[in-house]
MMTF fields as JSON, N, C-alpha, C and O atoms, coordinates in Angstrom:
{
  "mmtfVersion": "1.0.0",
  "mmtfProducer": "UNKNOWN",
  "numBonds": 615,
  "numAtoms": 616,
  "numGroups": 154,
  "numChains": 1,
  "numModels": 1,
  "chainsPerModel": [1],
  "groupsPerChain": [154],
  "chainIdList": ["A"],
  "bondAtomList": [4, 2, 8, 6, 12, 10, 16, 14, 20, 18, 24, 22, 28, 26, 32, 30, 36, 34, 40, 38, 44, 42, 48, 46, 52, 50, 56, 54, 60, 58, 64, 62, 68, 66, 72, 70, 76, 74, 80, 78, 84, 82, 88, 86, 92, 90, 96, 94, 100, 98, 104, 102, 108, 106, 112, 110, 116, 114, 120, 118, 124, 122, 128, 126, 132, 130, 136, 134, 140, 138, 144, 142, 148, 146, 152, 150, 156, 154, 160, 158, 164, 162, 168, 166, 172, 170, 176, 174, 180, 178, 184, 182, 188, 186, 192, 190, 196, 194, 200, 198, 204, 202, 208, 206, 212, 210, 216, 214, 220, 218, 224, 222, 228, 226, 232, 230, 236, 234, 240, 238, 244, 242, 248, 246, 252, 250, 256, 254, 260, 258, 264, 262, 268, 266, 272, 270, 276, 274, 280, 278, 284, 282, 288, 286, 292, 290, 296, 294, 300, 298, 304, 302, 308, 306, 312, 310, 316, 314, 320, 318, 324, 322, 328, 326, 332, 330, 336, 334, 340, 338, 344, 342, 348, 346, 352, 350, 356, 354, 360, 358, 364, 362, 368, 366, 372, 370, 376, 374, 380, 378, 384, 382, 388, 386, 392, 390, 396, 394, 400, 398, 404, 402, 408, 406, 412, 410, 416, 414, 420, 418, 424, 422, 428, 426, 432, 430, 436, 434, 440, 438, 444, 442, 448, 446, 452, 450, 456, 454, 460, 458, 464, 462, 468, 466, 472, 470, 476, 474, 480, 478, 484, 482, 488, 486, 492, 490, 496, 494, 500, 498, 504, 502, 508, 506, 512, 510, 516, 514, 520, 518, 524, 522, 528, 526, 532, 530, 536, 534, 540, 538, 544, 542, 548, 546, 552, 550, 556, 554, 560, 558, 564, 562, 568, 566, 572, 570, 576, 574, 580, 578, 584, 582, 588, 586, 592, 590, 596, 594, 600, 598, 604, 602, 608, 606, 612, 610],
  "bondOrderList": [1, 1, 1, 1, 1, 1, 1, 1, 1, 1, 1, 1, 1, 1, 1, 1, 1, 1, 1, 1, 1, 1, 1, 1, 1, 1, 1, 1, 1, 1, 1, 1, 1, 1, 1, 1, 1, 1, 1, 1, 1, 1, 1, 1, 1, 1, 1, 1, 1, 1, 1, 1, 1, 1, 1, 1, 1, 1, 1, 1, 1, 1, 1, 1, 1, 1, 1, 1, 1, 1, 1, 1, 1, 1, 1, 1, 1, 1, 1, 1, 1, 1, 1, 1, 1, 1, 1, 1, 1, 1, 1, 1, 1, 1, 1, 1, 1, 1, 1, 1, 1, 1, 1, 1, 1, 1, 1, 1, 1, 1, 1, 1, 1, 1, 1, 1, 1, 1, 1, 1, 1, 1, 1, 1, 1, 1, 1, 1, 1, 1, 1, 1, 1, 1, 1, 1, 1, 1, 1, 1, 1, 1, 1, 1, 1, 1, 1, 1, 1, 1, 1, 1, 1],
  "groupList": [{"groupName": "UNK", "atomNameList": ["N", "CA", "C", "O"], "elementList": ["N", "C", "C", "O"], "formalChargeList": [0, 0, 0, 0], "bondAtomList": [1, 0, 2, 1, 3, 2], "bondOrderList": [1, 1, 2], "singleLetterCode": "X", "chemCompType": "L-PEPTIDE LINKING"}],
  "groupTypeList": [0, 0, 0, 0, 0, 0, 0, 0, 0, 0, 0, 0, 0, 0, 0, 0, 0, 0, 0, 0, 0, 0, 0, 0, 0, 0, 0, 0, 0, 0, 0, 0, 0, 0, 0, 0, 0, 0, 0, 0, 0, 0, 0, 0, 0, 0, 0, 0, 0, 0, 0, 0, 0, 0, 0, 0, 0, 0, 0, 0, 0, 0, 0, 0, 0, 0, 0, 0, 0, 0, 0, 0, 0, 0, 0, 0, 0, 0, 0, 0, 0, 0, 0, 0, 0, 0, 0, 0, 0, 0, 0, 0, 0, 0, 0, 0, 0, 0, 0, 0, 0, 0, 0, 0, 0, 0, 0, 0, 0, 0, 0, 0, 0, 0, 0, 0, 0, 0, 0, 0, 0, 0, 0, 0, 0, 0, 0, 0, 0, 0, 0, 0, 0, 0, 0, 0, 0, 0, 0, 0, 0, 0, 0, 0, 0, 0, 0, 0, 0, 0, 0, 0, 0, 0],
  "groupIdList": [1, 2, 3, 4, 5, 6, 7, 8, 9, 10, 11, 12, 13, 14, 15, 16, 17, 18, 19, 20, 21, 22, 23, 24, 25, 26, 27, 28, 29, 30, 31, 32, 33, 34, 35, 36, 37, 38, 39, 40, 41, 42, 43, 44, 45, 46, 47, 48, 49, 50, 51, 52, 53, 54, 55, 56, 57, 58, 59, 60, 61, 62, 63, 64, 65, 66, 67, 68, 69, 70, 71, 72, 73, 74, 75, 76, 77, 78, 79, 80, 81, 82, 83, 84, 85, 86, 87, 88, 89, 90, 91, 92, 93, 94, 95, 96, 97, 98, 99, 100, 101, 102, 103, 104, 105, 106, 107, 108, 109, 110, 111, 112, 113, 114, 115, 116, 117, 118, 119, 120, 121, 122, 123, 124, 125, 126, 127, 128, 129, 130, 131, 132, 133, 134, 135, 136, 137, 138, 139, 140, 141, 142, 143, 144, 145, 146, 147, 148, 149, 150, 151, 152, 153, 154],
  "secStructList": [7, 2, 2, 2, 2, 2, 2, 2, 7, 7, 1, 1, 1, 1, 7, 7, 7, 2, 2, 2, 2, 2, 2, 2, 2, 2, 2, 1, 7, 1, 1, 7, 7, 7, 7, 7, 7, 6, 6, 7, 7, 7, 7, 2, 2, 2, 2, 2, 7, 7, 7, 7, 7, 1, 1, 7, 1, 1, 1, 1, 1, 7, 7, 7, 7, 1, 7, 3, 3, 7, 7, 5, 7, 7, 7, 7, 7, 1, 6, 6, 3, 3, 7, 7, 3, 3, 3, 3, 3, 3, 3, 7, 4, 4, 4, 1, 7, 3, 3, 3, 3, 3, 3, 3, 7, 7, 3, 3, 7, 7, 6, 6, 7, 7, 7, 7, 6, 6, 7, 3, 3, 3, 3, 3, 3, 7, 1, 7, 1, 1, 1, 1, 7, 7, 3, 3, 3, 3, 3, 3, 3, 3, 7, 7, 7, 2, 2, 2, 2, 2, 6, 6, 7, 7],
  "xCoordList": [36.986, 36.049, 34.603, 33.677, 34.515, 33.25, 32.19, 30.992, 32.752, 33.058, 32.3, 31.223, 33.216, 32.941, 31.561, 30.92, 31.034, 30.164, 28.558, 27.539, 28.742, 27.784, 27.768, 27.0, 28.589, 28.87, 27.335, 26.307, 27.623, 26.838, 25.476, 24.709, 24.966, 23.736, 22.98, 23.374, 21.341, 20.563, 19.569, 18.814, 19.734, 18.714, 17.768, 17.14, 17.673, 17.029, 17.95, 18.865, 17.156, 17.825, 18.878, 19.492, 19.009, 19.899, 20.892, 20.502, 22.166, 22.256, 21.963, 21.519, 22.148, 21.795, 22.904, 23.908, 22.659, 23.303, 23.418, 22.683, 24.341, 24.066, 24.374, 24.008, 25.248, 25.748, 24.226, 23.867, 23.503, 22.461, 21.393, 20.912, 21.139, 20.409, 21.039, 20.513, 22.471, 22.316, 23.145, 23.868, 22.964, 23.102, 21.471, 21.303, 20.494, 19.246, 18.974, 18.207, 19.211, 18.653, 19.47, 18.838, 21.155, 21.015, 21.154, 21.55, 20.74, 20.096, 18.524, 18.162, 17.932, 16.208, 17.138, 18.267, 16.163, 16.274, 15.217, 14.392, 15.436, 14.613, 13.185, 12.328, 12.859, 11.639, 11.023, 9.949, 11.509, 10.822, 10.176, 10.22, 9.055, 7.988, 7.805, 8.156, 7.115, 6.894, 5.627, 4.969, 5.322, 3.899, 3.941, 4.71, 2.825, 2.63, 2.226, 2.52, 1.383, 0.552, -0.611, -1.007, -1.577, -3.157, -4.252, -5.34, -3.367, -4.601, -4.648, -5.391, -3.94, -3.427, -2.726, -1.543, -3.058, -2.123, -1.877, -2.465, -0.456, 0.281, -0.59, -1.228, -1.163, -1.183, -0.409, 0.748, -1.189, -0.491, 0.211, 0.941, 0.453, 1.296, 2.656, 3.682, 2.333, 3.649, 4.101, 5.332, 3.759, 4.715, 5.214, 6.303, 4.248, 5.158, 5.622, 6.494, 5.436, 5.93, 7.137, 7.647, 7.931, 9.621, 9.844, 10.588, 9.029, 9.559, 9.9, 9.558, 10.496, 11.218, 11.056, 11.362, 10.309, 9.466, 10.344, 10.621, 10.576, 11.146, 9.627, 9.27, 9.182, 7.977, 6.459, 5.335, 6.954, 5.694, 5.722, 6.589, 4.733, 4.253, 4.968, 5.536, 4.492, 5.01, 6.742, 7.301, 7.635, 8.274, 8.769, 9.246, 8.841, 9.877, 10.393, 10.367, 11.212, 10.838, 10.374, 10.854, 9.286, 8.467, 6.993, 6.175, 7.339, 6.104, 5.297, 5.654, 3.86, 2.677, 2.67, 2.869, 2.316, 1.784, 1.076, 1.517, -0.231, -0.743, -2.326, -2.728, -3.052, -4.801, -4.733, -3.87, -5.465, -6.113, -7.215, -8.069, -7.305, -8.761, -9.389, -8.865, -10.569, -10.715, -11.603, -12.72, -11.605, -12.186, -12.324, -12.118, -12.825, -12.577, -12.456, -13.064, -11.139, -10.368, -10.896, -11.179, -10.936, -11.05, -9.648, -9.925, -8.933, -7.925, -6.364, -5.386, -6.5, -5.175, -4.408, -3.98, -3.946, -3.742, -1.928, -1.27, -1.416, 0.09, 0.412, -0.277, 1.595, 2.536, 2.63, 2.872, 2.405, 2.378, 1.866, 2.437, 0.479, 0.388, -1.777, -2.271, -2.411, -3.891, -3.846, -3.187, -5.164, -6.453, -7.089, -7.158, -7.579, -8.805, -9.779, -9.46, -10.866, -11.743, -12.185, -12.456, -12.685, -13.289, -14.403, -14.215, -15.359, -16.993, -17.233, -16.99, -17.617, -17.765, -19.214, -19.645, -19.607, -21.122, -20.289, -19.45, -20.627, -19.838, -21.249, -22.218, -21.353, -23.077, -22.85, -21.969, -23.635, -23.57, -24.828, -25.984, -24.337, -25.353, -26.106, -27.121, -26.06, -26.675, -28.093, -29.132, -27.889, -29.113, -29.718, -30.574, -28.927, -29.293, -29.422, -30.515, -28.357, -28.161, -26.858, -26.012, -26.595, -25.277, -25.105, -26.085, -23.789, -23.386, -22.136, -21.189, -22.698, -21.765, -20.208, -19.998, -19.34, -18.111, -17.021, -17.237, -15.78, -15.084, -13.589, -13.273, -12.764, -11.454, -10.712, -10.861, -10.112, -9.191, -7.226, -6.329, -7.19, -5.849, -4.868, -5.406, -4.139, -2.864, -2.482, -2.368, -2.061, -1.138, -0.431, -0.49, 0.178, 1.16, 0.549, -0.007, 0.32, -0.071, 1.095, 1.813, 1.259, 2.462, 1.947, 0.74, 2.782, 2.565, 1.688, 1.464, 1.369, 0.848, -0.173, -0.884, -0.951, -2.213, -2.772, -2.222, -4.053, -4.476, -5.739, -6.75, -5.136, -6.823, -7.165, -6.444, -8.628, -9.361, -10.161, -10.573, -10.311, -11.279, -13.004, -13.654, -13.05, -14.561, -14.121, -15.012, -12.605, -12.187, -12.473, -12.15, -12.908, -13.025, -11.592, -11.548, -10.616, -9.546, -9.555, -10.256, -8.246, -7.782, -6.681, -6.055, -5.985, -4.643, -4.287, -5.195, -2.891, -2.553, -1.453, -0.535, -1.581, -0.358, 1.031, 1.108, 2.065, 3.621, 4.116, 3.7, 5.288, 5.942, 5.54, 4.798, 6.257, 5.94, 6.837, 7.961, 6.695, 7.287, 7.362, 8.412, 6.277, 6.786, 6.187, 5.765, 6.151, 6.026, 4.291, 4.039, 3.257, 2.041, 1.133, 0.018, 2.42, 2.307, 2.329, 3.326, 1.436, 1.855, 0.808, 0.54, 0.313, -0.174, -0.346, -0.642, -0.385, -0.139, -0.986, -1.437, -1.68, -2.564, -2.407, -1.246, -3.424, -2.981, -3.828, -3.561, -4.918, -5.925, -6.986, -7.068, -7.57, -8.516, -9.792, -9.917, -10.778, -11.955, -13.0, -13.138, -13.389, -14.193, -13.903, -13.741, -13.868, -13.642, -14.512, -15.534, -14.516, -15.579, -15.272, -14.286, -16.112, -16.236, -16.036, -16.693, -15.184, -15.239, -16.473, -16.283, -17.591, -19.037, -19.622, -20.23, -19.388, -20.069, -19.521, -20.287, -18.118, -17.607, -17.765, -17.684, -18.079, -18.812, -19.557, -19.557, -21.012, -21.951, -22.621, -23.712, -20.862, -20.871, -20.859, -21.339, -19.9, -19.546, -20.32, -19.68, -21.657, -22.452, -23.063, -23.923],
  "yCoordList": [-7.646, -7.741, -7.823, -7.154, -8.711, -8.829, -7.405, -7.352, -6.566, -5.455, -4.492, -3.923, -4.437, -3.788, -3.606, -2.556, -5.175, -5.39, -5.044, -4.728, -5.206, -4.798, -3.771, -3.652, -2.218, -1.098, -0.804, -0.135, -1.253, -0.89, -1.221, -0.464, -2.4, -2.918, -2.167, -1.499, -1.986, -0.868, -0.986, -0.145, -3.02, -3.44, -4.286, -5.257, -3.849, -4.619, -6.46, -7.02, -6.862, -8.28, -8.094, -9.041, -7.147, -6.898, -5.398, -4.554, -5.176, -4.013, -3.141, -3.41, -1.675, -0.699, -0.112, 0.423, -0.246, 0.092, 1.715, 2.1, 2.542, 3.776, 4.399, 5.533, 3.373, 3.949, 3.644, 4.38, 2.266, 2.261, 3.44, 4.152, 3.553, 4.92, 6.539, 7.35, 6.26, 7.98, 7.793, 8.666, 6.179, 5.701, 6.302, 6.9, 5.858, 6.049, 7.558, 8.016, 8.152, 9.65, 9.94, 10.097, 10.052, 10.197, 10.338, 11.205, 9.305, 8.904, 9.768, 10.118, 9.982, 10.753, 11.803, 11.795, 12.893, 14.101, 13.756, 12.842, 14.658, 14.748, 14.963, 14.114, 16.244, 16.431, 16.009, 16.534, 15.068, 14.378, 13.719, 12.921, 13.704, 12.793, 12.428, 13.329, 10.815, 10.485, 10.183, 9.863, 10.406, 9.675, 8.992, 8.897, 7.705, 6.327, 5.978, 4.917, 7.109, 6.861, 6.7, 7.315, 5.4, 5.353, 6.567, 6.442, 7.586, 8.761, 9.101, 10.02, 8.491, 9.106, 10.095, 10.155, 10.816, 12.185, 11.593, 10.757, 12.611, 12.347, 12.702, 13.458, 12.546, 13.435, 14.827, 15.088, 15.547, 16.759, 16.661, 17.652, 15.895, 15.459, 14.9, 15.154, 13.922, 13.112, 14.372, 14.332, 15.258, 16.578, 17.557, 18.112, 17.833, 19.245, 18.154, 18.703, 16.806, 16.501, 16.414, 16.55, 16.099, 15.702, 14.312, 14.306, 13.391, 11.889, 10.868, 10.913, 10.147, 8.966, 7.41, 6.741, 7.1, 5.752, 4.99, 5.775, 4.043, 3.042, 2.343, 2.292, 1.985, 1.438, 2.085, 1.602, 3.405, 4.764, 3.986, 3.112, 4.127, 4.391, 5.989, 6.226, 6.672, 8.487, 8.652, 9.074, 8.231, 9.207, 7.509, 7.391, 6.734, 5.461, 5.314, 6.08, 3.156, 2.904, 1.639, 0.622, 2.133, 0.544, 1.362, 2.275, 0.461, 0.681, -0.548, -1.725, 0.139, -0.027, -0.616, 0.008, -2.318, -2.964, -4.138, -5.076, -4.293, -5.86, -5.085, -4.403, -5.453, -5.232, -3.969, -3.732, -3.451, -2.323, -2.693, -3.245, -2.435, -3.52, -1.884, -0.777, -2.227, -1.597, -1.916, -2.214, -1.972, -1.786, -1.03, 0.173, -2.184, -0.919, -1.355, -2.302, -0.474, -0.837, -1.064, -0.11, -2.161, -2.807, -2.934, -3.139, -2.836, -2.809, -1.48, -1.61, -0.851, 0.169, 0.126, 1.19, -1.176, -1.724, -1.52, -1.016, -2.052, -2.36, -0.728, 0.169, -0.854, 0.83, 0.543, -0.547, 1.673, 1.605, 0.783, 0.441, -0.629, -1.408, -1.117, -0.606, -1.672, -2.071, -3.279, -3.801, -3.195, -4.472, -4.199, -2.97, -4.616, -4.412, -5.673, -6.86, -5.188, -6.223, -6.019, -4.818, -6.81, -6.906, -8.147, -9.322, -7.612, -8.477, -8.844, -7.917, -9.864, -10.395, -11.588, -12.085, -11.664, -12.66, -13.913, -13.71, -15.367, -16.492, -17.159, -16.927, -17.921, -17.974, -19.876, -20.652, -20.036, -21.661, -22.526, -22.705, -22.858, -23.59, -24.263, -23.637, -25.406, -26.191, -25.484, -25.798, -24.393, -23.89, -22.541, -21.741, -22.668, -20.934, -20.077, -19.631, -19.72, -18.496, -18.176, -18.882, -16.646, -16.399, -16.802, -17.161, -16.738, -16.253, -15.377, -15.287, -14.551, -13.745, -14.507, -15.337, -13.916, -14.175, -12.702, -11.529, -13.387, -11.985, -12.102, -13.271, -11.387, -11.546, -10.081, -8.86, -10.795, -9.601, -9.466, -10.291, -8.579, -8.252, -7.342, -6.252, -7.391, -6.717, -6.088, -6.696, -4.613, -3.36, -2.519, -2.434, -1.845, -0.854, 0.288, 0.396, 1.551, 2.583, 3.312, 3.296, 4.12, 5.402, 6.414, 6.625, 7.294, 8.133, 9.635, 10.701, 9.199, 10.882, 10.315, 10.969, 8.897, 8.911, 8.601, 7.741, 9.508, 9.589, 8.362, 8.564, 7.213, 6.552, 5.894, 5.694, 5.705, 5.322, 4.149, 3.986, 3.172, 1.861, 2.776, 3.793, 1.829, 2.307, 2.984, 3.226, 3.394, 4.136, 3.463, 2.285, 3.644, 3.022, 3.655, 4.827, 2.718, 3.254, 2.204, 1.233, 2.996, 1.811, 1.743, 2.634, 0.473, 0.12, -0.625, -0.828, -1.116, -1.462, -2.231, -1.908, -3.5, -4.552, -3.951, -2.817, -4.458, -4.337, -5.764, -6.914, -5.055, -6.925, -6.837, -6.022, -7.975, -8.353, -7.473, -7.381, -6.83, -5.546, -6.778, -6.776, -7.708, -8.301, -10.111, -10.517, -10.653, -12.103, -12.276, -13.319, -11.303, -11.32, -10.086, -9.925, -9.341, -7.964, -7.157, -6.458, -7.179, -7.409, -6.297, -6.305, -5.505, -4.212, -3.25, -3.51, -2.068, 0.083, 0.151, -0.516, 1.49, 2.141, 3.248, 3.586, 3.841, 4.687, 6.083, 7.154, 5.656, 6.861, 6.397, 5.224, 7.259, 7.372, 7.881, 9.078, 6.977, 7.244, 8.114, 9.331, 7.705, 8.08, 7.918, 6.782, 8.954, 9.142, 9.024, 9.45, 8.173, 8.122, 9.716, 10.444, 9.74, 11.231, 10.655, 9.637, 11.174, 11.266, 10.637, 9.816, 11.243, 11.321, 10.307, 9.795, 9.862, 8.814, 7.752, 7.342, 7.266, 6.406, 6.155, 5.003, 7.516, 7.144, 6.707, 5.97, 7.083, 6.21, 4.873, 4.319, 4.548, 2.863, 1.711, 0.598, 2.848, 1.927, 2.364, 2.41, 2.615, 2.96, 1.919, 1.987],
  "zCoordList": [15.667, 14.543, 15.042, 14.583, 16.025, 16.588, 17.187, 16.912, 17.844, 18.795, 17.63, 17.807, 16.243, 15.565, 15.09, 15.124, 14.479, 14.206, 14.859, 14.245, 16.103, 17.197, 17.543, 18.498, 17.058, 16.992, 15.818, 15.916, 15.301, 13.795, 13.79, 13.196, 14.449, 14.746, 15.239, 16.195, 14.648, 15.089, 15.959, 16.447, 16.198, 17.055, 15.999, 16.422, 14.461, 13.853, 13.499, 14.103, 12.305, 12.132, 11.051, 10.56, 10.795, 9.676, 9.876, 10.683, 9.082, 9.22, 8.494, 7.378, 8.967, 8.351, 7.42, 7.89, 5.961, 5.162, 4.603, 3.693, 5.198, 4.809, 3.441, 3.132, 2.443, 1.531, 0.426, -0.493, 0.908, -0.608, -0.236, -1.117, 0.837, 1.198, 0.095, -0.668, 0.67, -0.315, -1.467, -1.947, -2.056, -3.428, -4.206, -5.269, -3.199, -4.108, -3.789, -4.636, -3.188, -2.985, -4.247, -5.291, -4.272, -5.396, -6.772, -7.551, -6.82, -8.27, -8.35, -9.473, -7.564, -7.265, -6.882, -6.392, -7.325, -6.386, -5.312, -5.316, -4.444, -2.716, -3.207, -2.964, -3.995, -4.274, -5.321, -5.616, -6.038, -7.361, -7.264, -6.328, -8.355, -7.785, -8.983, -9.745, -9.935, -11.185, -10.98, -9.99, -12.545, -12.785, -13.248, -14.204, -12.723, -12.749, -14.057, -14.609, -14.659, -16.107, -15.57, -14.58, -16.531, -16.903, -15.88, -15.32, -16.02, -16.039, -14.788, -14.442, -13.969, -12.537, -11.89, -12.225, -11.144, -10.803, -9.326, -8.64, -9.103, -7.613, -7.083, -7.816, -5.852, -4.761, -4.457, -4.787, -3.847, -3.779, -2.491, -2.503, -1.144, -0.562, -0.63, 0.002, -1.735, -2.706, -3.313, -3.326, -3.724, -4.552, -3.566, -3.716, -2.315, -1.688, -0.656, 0.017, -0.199, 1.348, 1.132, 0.02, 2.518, 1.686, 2.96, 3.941, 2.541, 3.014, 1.851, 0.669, 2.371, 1.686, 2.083, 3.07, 0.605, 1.011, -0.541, -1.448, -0.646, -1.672, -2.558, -3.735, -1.527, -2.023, -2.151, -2.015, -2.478, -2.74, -3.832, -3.861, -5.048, -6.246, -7.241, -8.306, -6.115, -6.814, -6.805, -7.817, -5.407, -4.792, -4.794, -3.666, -5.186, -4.785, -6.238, -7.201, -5.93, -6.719, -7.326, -7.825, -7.073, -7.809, -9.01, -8.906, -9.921, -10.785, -11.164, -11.21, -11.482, -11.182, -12.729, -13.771, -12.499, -13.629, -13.629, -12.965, -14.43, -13.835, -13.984, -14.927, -12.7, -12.665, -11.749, -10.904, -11.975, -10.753, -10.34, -11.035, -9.213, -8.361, -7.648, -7.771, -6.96, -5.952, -4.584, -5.006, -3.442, -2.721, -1.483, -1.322, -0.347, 1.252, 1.986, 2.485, 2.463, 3.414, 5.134, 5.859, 5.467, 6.13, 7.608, 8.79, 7.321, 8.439, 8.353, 7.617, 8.888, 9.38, 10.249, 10.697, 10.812, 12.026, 12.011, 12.921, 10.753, 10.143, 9.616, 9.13, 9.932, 9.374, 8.0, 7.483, 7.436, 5.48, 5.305, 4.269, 5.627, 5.011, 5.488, 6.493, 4.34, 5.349, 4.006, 3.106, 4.753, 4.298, 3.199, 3.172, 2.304, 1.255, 1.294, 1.367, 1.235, 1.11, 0.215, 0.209, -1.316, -2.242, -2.142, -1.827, -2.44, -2.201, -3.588, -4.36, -4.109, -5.31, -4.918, -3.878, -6.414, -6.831, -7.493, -8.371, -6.942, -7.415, -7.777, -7.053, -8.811, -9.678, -9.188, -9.556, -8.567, -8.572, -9.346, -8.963, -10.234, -11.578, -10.9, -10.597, -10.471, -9.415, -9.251, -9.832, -8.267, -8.082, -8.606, -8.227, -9.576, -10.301, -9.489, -9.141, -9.066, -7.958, -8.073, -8.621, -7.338, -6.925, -5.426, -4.773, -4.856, -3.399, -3.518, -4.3, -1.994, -1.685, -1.218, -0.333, -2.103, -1.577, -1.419, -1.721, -0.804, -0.571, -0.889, -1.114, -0.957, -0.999, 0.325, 0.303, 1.091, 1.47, 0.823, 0.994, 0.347, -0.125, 0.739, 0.932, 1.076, 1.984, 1.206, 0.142, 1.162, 0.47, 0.61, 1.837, 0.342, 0.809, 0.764, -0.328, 1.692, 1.724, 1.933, 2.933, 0.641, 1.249, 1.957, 1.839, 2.882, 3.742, 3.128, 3.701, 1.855, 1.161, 1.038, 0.275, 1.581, 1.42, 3.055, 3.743, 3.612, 5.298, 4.525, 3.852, 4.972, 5.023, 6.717, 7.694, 6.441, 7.536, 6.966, 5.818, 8.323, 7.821, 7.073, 7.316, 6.296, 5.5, 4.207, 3.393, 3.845, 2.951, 1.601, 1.754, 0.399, -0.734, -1.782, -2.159, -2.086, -2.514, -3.847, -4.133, -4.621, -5.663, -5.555, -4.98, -6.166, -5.775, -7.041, -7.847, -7.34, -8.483, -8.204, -7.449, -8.97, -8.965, -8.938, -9.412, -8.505, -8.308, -8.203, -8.34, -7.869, -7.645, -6.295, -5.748, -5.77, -4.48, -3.605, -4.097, -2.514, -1.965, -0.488, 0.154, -0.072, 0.918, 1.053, -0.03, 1.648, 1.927, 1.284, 0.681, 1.438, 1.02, 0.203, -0.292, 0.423, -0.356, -1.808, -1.985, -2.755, -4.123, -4.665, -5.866, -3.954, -4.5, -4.085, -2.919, -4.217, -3.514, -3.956, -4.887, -3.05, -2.785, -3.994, -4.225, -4.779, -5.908, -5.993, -6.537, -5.264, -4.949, -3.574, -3.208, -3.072, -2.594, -3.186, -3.445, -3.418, -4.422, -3.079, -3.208, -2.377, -1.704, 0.157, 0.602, 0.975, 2.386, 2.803, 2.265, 4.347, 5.111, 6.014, 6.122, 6.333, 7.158, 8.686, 8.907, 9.843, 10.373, 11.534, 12.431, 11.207, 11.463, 11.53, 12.47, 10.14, 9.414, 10.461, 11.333, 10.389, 11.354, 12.671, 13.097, 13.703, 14.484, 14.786, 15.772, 13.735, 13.404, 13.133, 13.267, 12.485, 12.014, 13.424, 13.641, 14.298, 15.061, 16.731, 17.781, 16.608, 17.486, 17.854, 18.732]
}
């Protein structure tokens, strides 16, 4: 029994279950892709690529409900996952002023979106996909150029 068991092990902490794999394929076809709604279109990657992510937005399955935020991304360090930093004005009565404050948020990036630090994206609530993880990437509003990034970091 033992023997067996360690046959099957892939090296991760868990095993690899092959039947919920091509339980969910299918139920999905390979190339289907849904829309999320509030006025969002797939990517045109998410429609012609042919990878398989659970926790895409387009091509998984988790849907998109709650706030849509946006900011810029700040870290690409983690596989499918970065950073967001959102910069916000906190008004302190006291002295009739604002201060700068910030929030960084952790997210899931599916593979049909190429971002780079400096990227200004939007992303949208889900459930929790991991231990600190509770919102996807839904567009890319604006790309840093290449160029530009060199620049930043001169």
């Amino acid at each position: 029994f033992f023997e067996k068991n360690m046959e099957k092990k892939t090296g991760k902490t868990f095993f690899k279950n092959d039947d919920i794999n091509s339980e969910l394929l299918t139920k999905k076809k390979k190339n289907s892709f849904k829309n999320i709604g509030m006025g969002l279109k797939a990517p045109l990657e998410a429609i012609n690529n042919n990878y398989f992510d659970k926790k895409c937005p387009f091509r998984g399955l988790i849907s998109i409900r709650g706030r849509i935020l946006r900011g810029t991304v700040i870290s690409t360090k983690m596989k499918r996952s970065v950073i967001i930093r959102r910069d916000y004005l906190h008004w302190i009565s006291k002295y009739k002023r604002f201060e700068k404050r910030h929030k960084n948020i952790p997210c899931h990036c599916s593979p049909c979106f190429r971002v780079q630090e400096g990227d200004l994206v939007t992303i949208g609530q889900c459930r929790p996909l991991s231990k600190t993880i509770r919102f996807n990437v839904l567009r890319i509003d604006k790309q840093i150029s290449k160029i530009q990034s060199k620049n930043l970091n001169v």
